[in-house]
Short mmCIF file of C-alpha atoms and ligand atoms in Angstrom, two decimals:
data_model
loop_
_atom_site.label_atom_id
_atom_site.label_comp_id
_atom_site.label_asym_id
_atom_site.label_seq_id
_atom_site.Cartn_x
_atom_site.Cartn_y
_atom_site.Cartn_z
CA UNK A 21 105.83 62.59 135.07
CA UNK A 22 104.56 66.10 135.52
CA UNK A 23 105.33 69.55 134.23
CA UNK A 24 104.09 73.10 134.53
CA UNK A 25 104.45 76.24 132.48
CA UNK A 26 103.20 79.77 133.07
CA UNK A 27 102.76 82.24 130.21
CA UNK A 28 101.19 85.64 129.90
CA UNK A 29 98.81 86.73 127.21
CA UNK A 30 98.10 90.37 126.53
CA UNK A 31 95.31 89.99 124.01
CA UNK A 32 92.66 87.62 122.75
CA UNK A 33 94.74 87.17 119.57
CA UNK A 34 97.75 86.16 121.65
CA UNK A 35 95.71 83.56 123.54
CA UNK A 36 94.48 82.18 120.21
CA UNK A 37 98.06 82.14 118.90
CA UNK A 38 99.49 80.19 121.81
CA UNK A 39 96.69 77.65 121.55
CA UNK A 40 97.40 77.40 117.82
CA UNK A 41 101.09 76.76 118.52
CA UNK A 42 100.14 74.00 120.92
CA UNK A 43 97.75 72.45 118.38
CA UNK A 44 100.60 72.19 115.90
CA UNK A 45 102.58 70.00 118.30
CA UNK A 46 99.95 67.41 119.16
CA UNK A 47 101.13 63.93 118.19
CA UNK A 48 98.79 61.78 120.27
CA UNK A 49 95.20 61.98 121.53
CA UNK A 50 94.74 63.98 124.72
CA UNK A 51 92.32 65.85 126.93
CA UNK A 52 92.84 69.57 127.59
CA UNK A 53 90.93 70.73 130.66
CA UNK A 54 90.24 74.46 130.57
CA UNK A 55 89.37 76.39 133.70
CA UNK A 56 89.01 80.03 134.63
CA UNK A 57 86.29 82.58 135.31
CA UNK A 58 83.70 83.67 132.76
CA UNK A 59 85.55 85.78 130.19
CA UNK A 60 88.98 84.44 131.09
CA UNK A 61 89.56 83.20 127.56
CA UNK A 62 88.66 79.49 127.51
CA UNK A 63 86.69 79.87 124.28
CA UNK A 64 89.38 82.10 122.75
CA UNK A 65 91.93 79.38 123.49
CA UNK A 66 89.63 76.74 122.00
CA UNK A 67 89.04 78.83 118.88
CA UNK A 68 92.78 79.26 118.25
CA UNK A 69 93.31 75.56 118.79
CA UNK A 70 90.47 74.38 116.51
CA UNK A 71 91.32 76.80 113.71
CA UNK A 72 94.96 75.73 113.74
CA UNK A 73 94.00 72.06 113.74
CA UNK A 74 91.58 72.48 110.85
CA UNK A 75 93.70 74.98 108.98
CA UNK A 76 90.76 77.24 108.34
CA UNK A 77 88.84 80.01 110.01
CA UNK A 78 85.82 78.11 111.28
CA UNK A 79 83.47 79.77 113.71
CA UNK A 80 84.14 78.50 117.23
CA UNK A 81 81.86 79.64 120.01
CA UNK A 82 80.99 78.09 123.34
CA UNK A 83 78.92 74.96 122.69
CA UNK A 84 76.92 75.81 125.78
CA UNK A 85 73.64 74.35 124.60
CA UNK A 86 75.08 71.47 122.61
CA UNK A 87 77.61 70.68 125.39
CA UNK A 88 79.89 69.18 122.76
CA UNK A 89 80.82 70.27 119.25
CA UNK A 90 83.04 68.12 117.00
CA UNK A 91 85.43 69.46 114.39
CA UNK A 92 86.79 66.96 111.89
CA UNK A 93 88.95 67.36 108.82
CA UNK A 94 92.20 68.33 110.52
CA UNK A 95 95.13 66.17 111.57
CA UNK A 96 93.12 65.12 114.64
CA UNK A 97 89.42 65.44 115.38
CA UNK A 98 88.72 68.06 118.05
CA UNK A 99 85.86 67.72 120.53
CA UNK A 100 85.01 71.04 122.12
CA UNK A 101 83.00 70.80 125.33
CA UNK A 102 81.39 73.50 127.44
CA UNK A 103 80.14 71.95 130.66
CA UNK A 104 78.75 75.17 132.16
CA UNK A 105 75.17 73.91 131.98
CA UNK A 106 75.90 70.26 132.59
CA UNK A 107 73.34 68.88 135.02
CA UNK A 108 75.81 66.34 136.37
CA UNK A 109 78.73 64.20 135.23
CA UNK A 110 76.38 61.34 134.29
CA UNK A 111 74.97 63.54 131.54
CA UNK A 112 78.30 63.08 129.74
CA UNK A 113 77.55 59.41 129.32
CA UNK A 114 74.02 60.17 128.16
CA UNK A 115 75.29 62.30 125.28
CA UNK A 116 77.98 59.76 124.41
CA UNK A 117 80.81 62.07 125.39
CA UNK A 118 82.54 59.54 127.59
CA UNK A 119 84.34 58.05 124.59
CA UNK A 120 85.80 61.40 123.54
CA UNK A 121 87.15 61.80 127.06
CA UNK A 122 88.34 58.30 127.91
CA UNK A 123 89.24 56.73 124.59
CA UNK A 124 89.97 59.83 122.58
CA UNK A 125 90.94 59.49 118.94
CA UNK A 126 91.71 63.19 118.92
CA UNK A 127 91.79 66.17 121.23
CA UNK A 128 89.08 66.95 123.76
CA UNK A 129 88.99 70.61 124.81
CA UNK A 130 86.85 70.93 127.93
CA UNK A 131 85.62 74.30 129.22
CA UNK A 132 84.51 74.28 132.89
CA UNK A 133 86.35 70.99 133.18
CA UNK A 134 85.88 70.72 136.94
CA UNK A 135 82.16 70.02 136.38
CA UNK A 136 83.09 66.71 134.78
CA UNK A 137 84.17 65.37 138.16
CA UNK A 138 85.76 61.94 137.83
CA UNK A 139 84.97 61.83 134.14
CA UNK A 140 88.25 63.45 133.26
CA UNK A 141 91.28 61.21 132.82
CA UNK A 142 94.23 61.72 135.17
CA UNK A 143 96.61 62.12 132.25
CA UNK A 144 95.42 65.41 130.88
CA UNK A 145 96.70 68.88 130.21
CA UNK A 146 95.20 71.43 132.58
CA UNK A 147 95.07 74.98 131.22
CA UNK A 148 94.06 77.53 133.82
CA UNK A 149 93.34 81.06 132.66
CA UNK A 150 93.46 83.88 135.19
CA UNK A 151 92.44 87.46 134.60
CA UNK A 152 95.21 89.71 135.94
CA UNK A 153 94.46 92.33 138.59
CA UNK A 154 94.20 95.16 136.05
CA UNK A 155 91.62 93.11 134.15
CA UNK A 156 93.54 93.40 130.88
CA UNK A 157 95.99 90.53 130.79
CA UNK A 158 95.67 86.82 131.26
CA UNK A 159 97.98 84.44 133.06
CA UNK A 160 97.93 81.04 131.41
CA UNK A 161 99.04 78.14 133.61
CA UNK A 162 99.69 74.79 132.01
CA UNK A 163 99.98 71.63 134.07
CA UNK A 164 100.60 68.19 132.69
CA UNK A 165 100.15 65.06 134.76
CA UNK A 166 101.07 62.14 132.56
CA UNK A 167 103.48 60.91 129.90
CA UNK A 168 101.75 62.17 126.75
CA UNK A 169 100.86 65.57 128.14
CA UNK A 170 104.20 66.12 129.89
CA UNK A 171 106.10 65.43 126.68
CA UNK A 172 103.79 67.75 124.79
CA UNK A 173 104.30 70.50 127.35
CA UNK A 174 108.08 70.10 127.20
CA UNK A 175 108.01 70.50 123.41
CA UNK A 176 105.66 73.46 123.70
CA UNK A 177 107.86 75.19 126.26
CA UNK A 178 110.94 74.86 124.04
CA UNK A 179 109.25 75.90 120.82
CA UNK A 180 107.18 78.68 122.26
CA UNK A 181 110.10 80.34 123.99
CA UNK A 182 112.32 79.87 120.97
CA UNK A 183 109.84 81.19 118.45
N1 LIG B 4 94.58 87.98 126.83
C1 LIG B 4 93.33 87.66 126.53
N2 LIG B 4 93.03 86.39 126.16
C2 LIG B 4 91.76 86.03 125.88
N3 LIG B 4 90.69 86.86 125.92
C3 LIG B 4 90.94 88.13 126.27
C4 LIG B 4 92.26 88.58 126.59
N4 LIG B 4 92.18 89.90 126.92
C5 LIG B 4 90.90 90.23 126.81
N5 LIG B 4 90.13 89.20 126.41
C6 LIG B 4 88.66 89.23 126.21
O1 LIG B 4 88.09 88.36 127.18
C7 LIG B 4 86.98 87.65 126.62
C8 LIG B 4 87.24 86.15 126.67
O2 LIG B 4 86.07 85.50 126.29
P1 LIG B 4 85.93 83.94 126.17
O3 LIG B 4 87.08 83.38 125.44
O4 LIG B 4 84.57 83.68 125.65
O5 LIG B 4 86.05 83.51 127.72
P2 LIG B 4 85.48 82.19 128.46
O6 LIG B 4 85.24 81.15 127.42
O7 LIG B 4 86.59 81.82 129.42
O8 LIG B 4 84.25 82.59 129.19
C9 LIG B 4 86.82 88.16 125.20
O9 LIG B 4 85.88 89.21 125.21
C10 LIG B 4 88.20 88.70 124.87
O10 LIG B 4 88.20 89.72 123.91
MG1 LIG B 5 83.54 79.94 126.98
#
């Protein structure tokens, strides 16, 4: 099973809102792999997602130095990764992050996901953020490659277009 969806976001608030809408539909653990240039909105997406999951306005910034930041207290725990300074995929095991990625009990949001190499599961939701040519908008491409994520993306597509 596979699915794709392309949306446009015209503001940081809109990117947060679509991530929040997605967070409200999660009904099983999953990995969300975020990619896109610096400033594309990966952290904005993560912030909207975490705040919706926790139901409160927590501060969410790139966990660049910590590599992973956990948020508990919501319907599902959220593990927010920023792999920008990861020395190599093996470092994920060293910090004990392999469990959050391979046997998740919640949602793993992974910025600079490609740096994880083979450490990302095949069944994941890829979210690719692209800065549009005028530099103002963002194109948000979703791609699901497994049962859980494809079903989630189908629900998201229906709800997001309807609402
Ligand atoms: N549509 C948009 N979605 C998200 N961020 C946007 C958008 N338009 C402009 N921005 C700006 O782009 C920057 C995105 O930063 P951030 O989320 O930290 O990116 P990343 O984590 O990908 O490096 C912020 O300064 C934000 O205000
Ligand atoms: Mg970031």
